[in-house]
């Protein structure tokens, strides 16, 4: 939780302990994540080649599915493009598939602007949407050339990853990659563009506290959406009735009580999802071009959702 008023005597509060109640099922789902047959289905041969175009221009040799499969294996197993080509080629040979694997340079070119179909659970119910952002490193020069040869020190840069999480299913329902100069409130409208689910509750940290966020959510999901964003300490009443109610509740009962009653503590799940992204996918983008990096983020989101579909850990509190 971001507001630890009892931090000075925090050691007096015993830390809650949990255990996994479905160990066997969860262990099997972790094993299946490394199974190549999970990522390459049997009908891939029929969809490997691109359908013949009837308009002017050259014929495309590989379908978008073929490029997506190769780039997905690259993201999941953290492979460079050349090793990806060899890995897919050997996998097709072992599985008895007669496939011509795209060249590494071809994968790089086709990755720009690649349309990725989202892989997430479809629900008729309204969902709770939790939004947050984090930084991802990009490829840069190493310090050896700077120290040994006195070359100009490279300016460090990074990308900003914005994601939206459905805590009930554990799926990433929205993802957006921007430069480091784009703020959370500015990136929210584009983040919600591809969402097809109805949202009844919206949770985010104080970086999203603004009238622009409220207007964006009302325009996208209607006035019935419940917005749970902690206002700052010096917040004043304004035109937003929900925000005014949060300010009054915090003033009367305290911020910790407000967090418990509104369910704001559920926002910790997206922090865990960000940690999972950096543990499984990595904290660095492999692609160097920005358009390829956007495709890489879309593929990573789809791969994580597929891993979630294989099985999730069920926790129960023991202390």
Coordinates of N, CA, C and O in Angstrom, one line a residue, residues 108-195:
X108 N 12.3 -9.0 -38.9 CA 12.4 -7.6 -38.5 C 11.5 -6.7 -39.3 O 10.8 -5.8 -38.7
X109 N 11.5 -6.8 -40.6 CA 10.7 -5.9 -41.4 C 9.2 -6.2 -41.3 O 8.5 -5.2 -41.2
X110 N 8.8 -7.4 -41.2 CA 7.4 -7.7 -41.1 C 6.8 -7.4 -39.7 O 5.6 -7.3 -39.5
X111 N 7.7 -7.3 -38.7 CA 7.3 -7.0 -37.4 C 6.7 -5.6 -37.2 O 5.9 -5.3 -36.3
X112 N 7.1 -4.7 -38.1 CA 6.6 -3.3 -38.0 C 5.1 -3.3 -38.5 O 4.8 -3.7 -39.6
X113 N 4.3 -2.8 -37.6 CA 2.9 -2.7 -37.9 C 2.1 -4.0 -38.0 O 1.0 -4.1 -38.5
X114 N 2.7 -5.0 -37.4 CA 2.0 -6.3 -37.4 C 0.8 -6.3 -36.5 O 0.8 -5.8 -35.4
X115 N -0.4 -6.7 -37.1 CA -1.6 -6.7 -36.4 C -1.7 -8.0 -35.5 O -1.7 -9.1 -36.0
X116 N -1.8 -7.7 -34.2 CA -1.9 -8.8 -33.2 C -3.3 -8.9 -32.7 O -3.9 -8.0 -32.1
X117 N -3.9 -10.1 -32.8 CA -5.2 -10.4 -32.3 C -5.1 -10.6 -30.8 O -4.4 -11.5 -30.4
X118 N -5.8 -9.9 -30.0 CA -5.7 -10.1 -28.5 C -6.2 -11.5 -28.1 O -7.1 -12.1 -28.7
X119 N -5.5 -12.0 -27.1 CA -5.9 -13.3 -26.5 C -6.3 -13.1 -25.1 O -5.4 -13.0 -24.2
X120 N -7.6 -12.9 -24.8 CA -8.0 -12.7 -23.5 C -9.4 -13.3 -23.3 O -10.1 -13.5 -24.3
X121 N -9.8 -13.6 -22.1 CA -11.1 -14.1 -21.8 C -12.2 -13.2 -22.2 O -12.1 -12.0 -21.9
X122 N -13.3 -13.7 -22.8 CA -14.4 -12.8 -23.2 C -15.5 -13.0 -22.1 O -15.9 -14.2 -21.8
X123 N -16.0 -11.9 -21.6 CA -17.0 -12.0 -20.5 C -18.1 -11.0 -20.9 O -17.9 -9.9 -21.4
X124 N -19.4 -11.5 -20.6 CA -20.5 -10.6 -20.8 C -20.7 -9.6 -19.6 O -21.5 -8.7 -19.7
X125 N -20.1 -9.9 -18.5 CA -20.2 -9.0 -17.3 C -19.3 -7.8 -17.4 O -18.3 -7.8 -18.1
X126 N -19.6 -6.8 -16.6 CA -18.7 -5.7 -16.5 C -17.5 -6.1 -15.6 O -17.6 -6.9 -14.7
X127 N -16.4 -5.6 -16.0 CA -15.1 -6.0 -15.3 C -14.6 -4.8 -14.5 O -15.0 -3.7 -14.6
X128 N -13.7 -5.1 -13.6 CA -12.9 -4.1 -12.9 C -11.6 -3.9 -13.6 O -10.9 -4.9 -13.9
X129 N -11.3 -2.7 -13.9 CA -10.1 -2.4 -14.7 C -9.1 -1.7 -13.8 O -9.4 -0.7 -13.2
X130 N -7.9 -2.2 -13.7 CA -6.8 -1.6 -12.9 C -5.7 -1.2 -13.9 O -5.2 -2.0 -14.7
X131 N -5.3 0.0 -13.8 CA -4.3 0.6 -14.8 C -3.1 1.1 -14.1 O -3.2 1.6 -13.0
X132 N -1.9 0.8 -14.7 CA -0.7 1.3 -14.2 C 0.4 1.3 -15.3 O 0.1 0.8 -16.4
X133 N 1.5 1.9 -15.0 CA 2.6 2.0 -16.0 C 3.9 1.7 -15.4 O 4.1 1.8 -14.2
X134 N 4.9 1.3 -16.2 CA 6.2 1.0 -15.8 C 7.2 1.3 -16.9 O 6.8 1.5 -18.0
X135 N 8.5 1.3 -16.6 CA 9.5 1.6 -17.6 C 10.2 0.4 -18.1 O 10.4 -0.6 -17.3
X136 N 10.5 0.3 -19.3 CA 11.2 -0.8 -19.9 C 12.5 -0.2 -20.6 O 12.5 0.8 -21.3
X137 N 13.6 -0.9 -20.4 CA 14.9 -0.5 -21.0 C 14.9 -0.8 -22.5 O 14.2 -1.7 -22.9
X138 N 15.7 -0.1 -23.2 CA 15.9 -0.3 -24.6 C 17.4 -0.6 -24.8 O 18.2 -0.3 -24.0
X139 N 17.6 -1.1 -26.0 CA 19.0 -1.5 -26.4 C 19.9 -0.3 -26.5 O 19.5 0.7 -27.1
X140 N 21.0 -0.4 -25.9 CA 22.0 0.7 -25.9 C 23.4 0.2 -25.9 O 23.7 -1.0 -25.7
X141 N 24.4 1.1 -26.1 CA 25.8 0.7 -26.1 C 26.2 0.4 -24.7 O 25.6 0.8 -23.7
X142 N 27.3 -0.4 -24.6 CA 27.8 -0.8 -23.3 C 28.9 0.2 -22.9 O 29.3 1.0 -23.7
X143 N 29.3 0.1 -21.7 CA 30.2 1.1 -21.1 C 31.7 0.8 -21.5 O 32.6 1.6 -21.2
X144 N 31.9 -0.4 -22.1 CA 33.3 -0.8 -22.5 C 33.9 0.2 -23.5 O 35.0 0.7 -23.3
X145 N 33.2 0.5 -24.5 CA 33.7 1.4 -25.5 C 33.9 2.8 -25.0 O 34.8 3.5 -25.4
X146 N 33.0 3.2 -24.1 CA 33.1 4.5 -23.4 C 34.4 4.6 -22.6 O 35.1 5.6 -22.6
X147 N 34.6 3.5 -21.8 CA 35.8 3.5 -20.9 C 37.1 3.3 -21.6 O 38.1 3.9 -21.3
X148 N 37.1 2.4 -22.6 CA 38.4 2.0 -23.2 C 38.8 2.9 -24.3 O 40.0 3.3 -24.4
X149 N 37.8 3.3 -25.1 CA 38.2 4.1 -26.3 C 37.8 5.5 -26.2 O 38.0 6.3 -27.2
X150 N 37.1 5.9 -25.1 CA 36.8 7.3 -24.9 C 35.7 7.8 -25.9 O 35.7 9.0 -26.2
X151 N 34.8 7.0 -26.3 CA 33.7 7.4 -27.1 C 32.7 8.2 -26.4 O 32.7 8.2 -25.1
X152 N 31.9 8.9 -27.1 CA 30.9 9.7 -26.5 C 29.9 8.9 -25.7 O 29.4 7.9 -26.2
X153 N 29.6 9.3 -24.5 CA 28.7 8.6 -23.6 C 27.3 8.6 -24.2 O 26.8 9.7 -24.5
X154 N 26.7 7.4 -24.4 CA 25.4 7.3 -24.9 C 24.3 7.8 -23.9 O 24.4 7.5 -22.7
X155 N 23.4 8.5 -24.4 CA 22.3 9.0 -23.5 C 21.3 7.9 -23.3 O 20.8 7.3 -24.2
X156 N 21.1 7.6 -22.0 CA 20.2 6.5 -21.7 C 18.7 6.9 -22.0 O 18.3 8.0 -21.8
X157 N 18.0 6.0 -22.5 CA 16.6 6.2 -22.8 C 15.8 5.0 -22.5 O 16.4 3.9 -22.3
X158 N 14.5 5.1 -22.4 CA 13.6 3.9 -22.1 C 12.3 4.2 -22.6 O 11.9 5.3 -23.1
X159 N 11.4 3.2 -22.6 CA 10.0 3.2 -23.0 C 9.1 3.1 -21.8 O 9.5 2.5 -20.8
X160 N 7.9 3.6 -22.0 CA 6.9 3.5 -20.9 C 5.8 2.5 -21.4 O 5.2 2.7 -22.4
X161 N 5.6 1.5 -20.5 CA 4.6 0.5 -20.8 C 3.4 0.8 -19.9 O 3.4 0.9 -18.7
X162 N 2.2 1.0 -20.6 CA 0.9 1.2 -19.9 C 0.1 -0.1 -20.1 O -0.1 -0.5 -21.2
X163 N -0.4 -0.7 -19.0 CA -1.2 -1.9 -19.1 C -2.5 -1.7 -18.3 O -2.5 -1.0 -17.3
X164 N -3.5 -2.5 -18.7 CA -4.8 -2.5 -18.0 C -5.1 -4.0 -17.6 O -5.0 -4.9 -18.5
X165 N -5.4 -4.3 -16.4 CA -5.5 -5.7 -15.9 C -7.0 -5.9 -15.4 O -7.6 -5.0 -14.8
X166 N -7.5 -7.1 -15.7 CA -8.7 -7.6 -15.2 C -8.4 -8.5 -14.0 O -7.9 -9.6 -14.2
X167 N -8.6 -8.1 -12.8 CA -8.1 -8.9 -11.6 C -8.8 -10.2 -11.5 O -8.3 -11.2 -10.9
X168 N -10.1 -10.3 -12.0 CA -10.8 -11.6 -11.9 C -10.2 -12.7 -12.7 O -10.1 -13.8 -12.3
X169 N -9.9 -12.4 -14.0 CA -9.3 -13.4 -14.8 C -7.8 -13.4 -14.9 O -7.2 -14.4 -15.3
X170 N -7.2 -12.3 -14.4 CA -5.7 -12.2 -14.5 C -5.2 -11.8 -15.9 O -4.0 -11.8 -16.1
X171 N -6.1 -11.4 -16.8 CA -5.7 -11.1 -18.2 C -5.3 -9.7 -18.3 O -5.9 -8.8 -17.7
X172 N -4.4 -9.4 -19.2 CA -4.0 -8.0 -19.6 C -5.0 -7.7 -20.7 O -4.9 -8.2 -21.8
X173 N -5.9 -6.8 -20.4 CA -7.0 -6.4 -21.4 C -6.6 -5.3 -22.3 O -7.3 -5.0 -23.3
X174 N -5.6 -4.5 -21.9 CA -5.1 -3.4 -22.7 C -3.6 -3.2 -22.5 O -3.2 -3.4 -21.3
X175 N -2.9 -2.8 -23.5 CA -1.5 -2.5 -23.4 C -1.1 -1.4 -24.4 O -1.7 -1.4 -25.5
X176 N -0.2 -0.5 -24.0 CA 0.2 0.6 -24.9 C 1.6 0.9 -24.5 O 2.0 1.0 -23.3
X177 N 2.5 1.1 -25.6 CA 3.8 1.5 -25.4 C 4.0 2.9 -25.9 O 3.6 3.2 -27.0
X178 N 4.6 3.7 -25.1 CA 4.9 5.1 -25.4 C 6.3 5.5 -25.1 O 7.1 4.7 -24.5
X179 N 6.7 6.7 -25.5 CA 8.0 7.2 -25.1 C 8.0 7.6 -23.6 O 6.9 7.7 -23.0
X180 N 9.1 7.9 -23.1 CA 9.2 8.2 -21.7 C 8.6 9.6 -21.3 O 8.4 9.9 -20.2
X181 N 8.3 10.4 -22.4 CA 7.8 11.7 -22.1 C 6.3 11.8 -22.0 O 5.7 12.8 -21.7
X182 N 5.6 10.7 -22.3 CA 4.1 10.6 -22.3 C 3.7 10.3 -20.9 O 4.1 9.2 -20.3
X183 N 2.8 11.1 -20.3 CA 2.3 10.9 -19.0 C 1.2 9.8 -19.0 O 0.6 9.5 -20.0
X184 N 0.9 9.4 -17.8 CA -0.2 8.3 -17.6 C -1.5 8.9 -18.0 O -2.3 8.1 -18.7
X185 N -1.9 10.1 -17.7 CA -3.2 10.6 -18.0 C -3.3 10.8 -19.5 O -4.4 10.6 -20.1
X186 N -2.2 11.2 -20.2 CA -2.2 11.4 -21.6 C -2.4 10.1 -22.4 O -3.0 10.1 -23.4
X187 N -1.8 9.1 -21.9 CA -1.8 7.8 -22.6 C -3.1 7.0 -22.4 O -3.3 6.0 -23.1
X188 N -3.9 7.4 -21.4 CA -5.1 6.6 -21.1 C -6.1 6.5 -22.2 O -6.6 5.4 -22.5
X189 N -6.4 7.6 -23.0 CA -7.4 7.4 -24.0 C -7.0 6.4 -25.1 O -7.8 5.6 -25.5
X190 N -5.7 6.4 -25.5 CA -5.3 5.4 -26.5 C -5.2 4.0 -25.9 O -5.4 3.0 -26.6
X191 N -4.9 3.9 -24.6 CA -4.9 2.6 -23.9 C -6.2 1.9 -24.0 O -6.3 0.7 -24.1
X192 N -7.3 2.7 -23.8 CA -8.7 2.2 -23.8 C -9.3 2.0 -25.2 O -10.4 1.5 -25.3
X193 N -8.6 2.3 -26.2 CA -9.1 2.3 -27.6 C -9.5 0.9 -28.0 O -10.6 0.7 -28.5
X194 N -8.7 -0.1 -27.7 CA -8.9 -1.4 -28.2 C -9.7 -2.3 -27.3 O -10.0 -3.5 -27.5
X195 N -10.2 -1.7 -26.1 CA -11.0 -2.5 -25.2 C -12.4 -2.7 -25.7 O -13.0 -1.7 -26.1

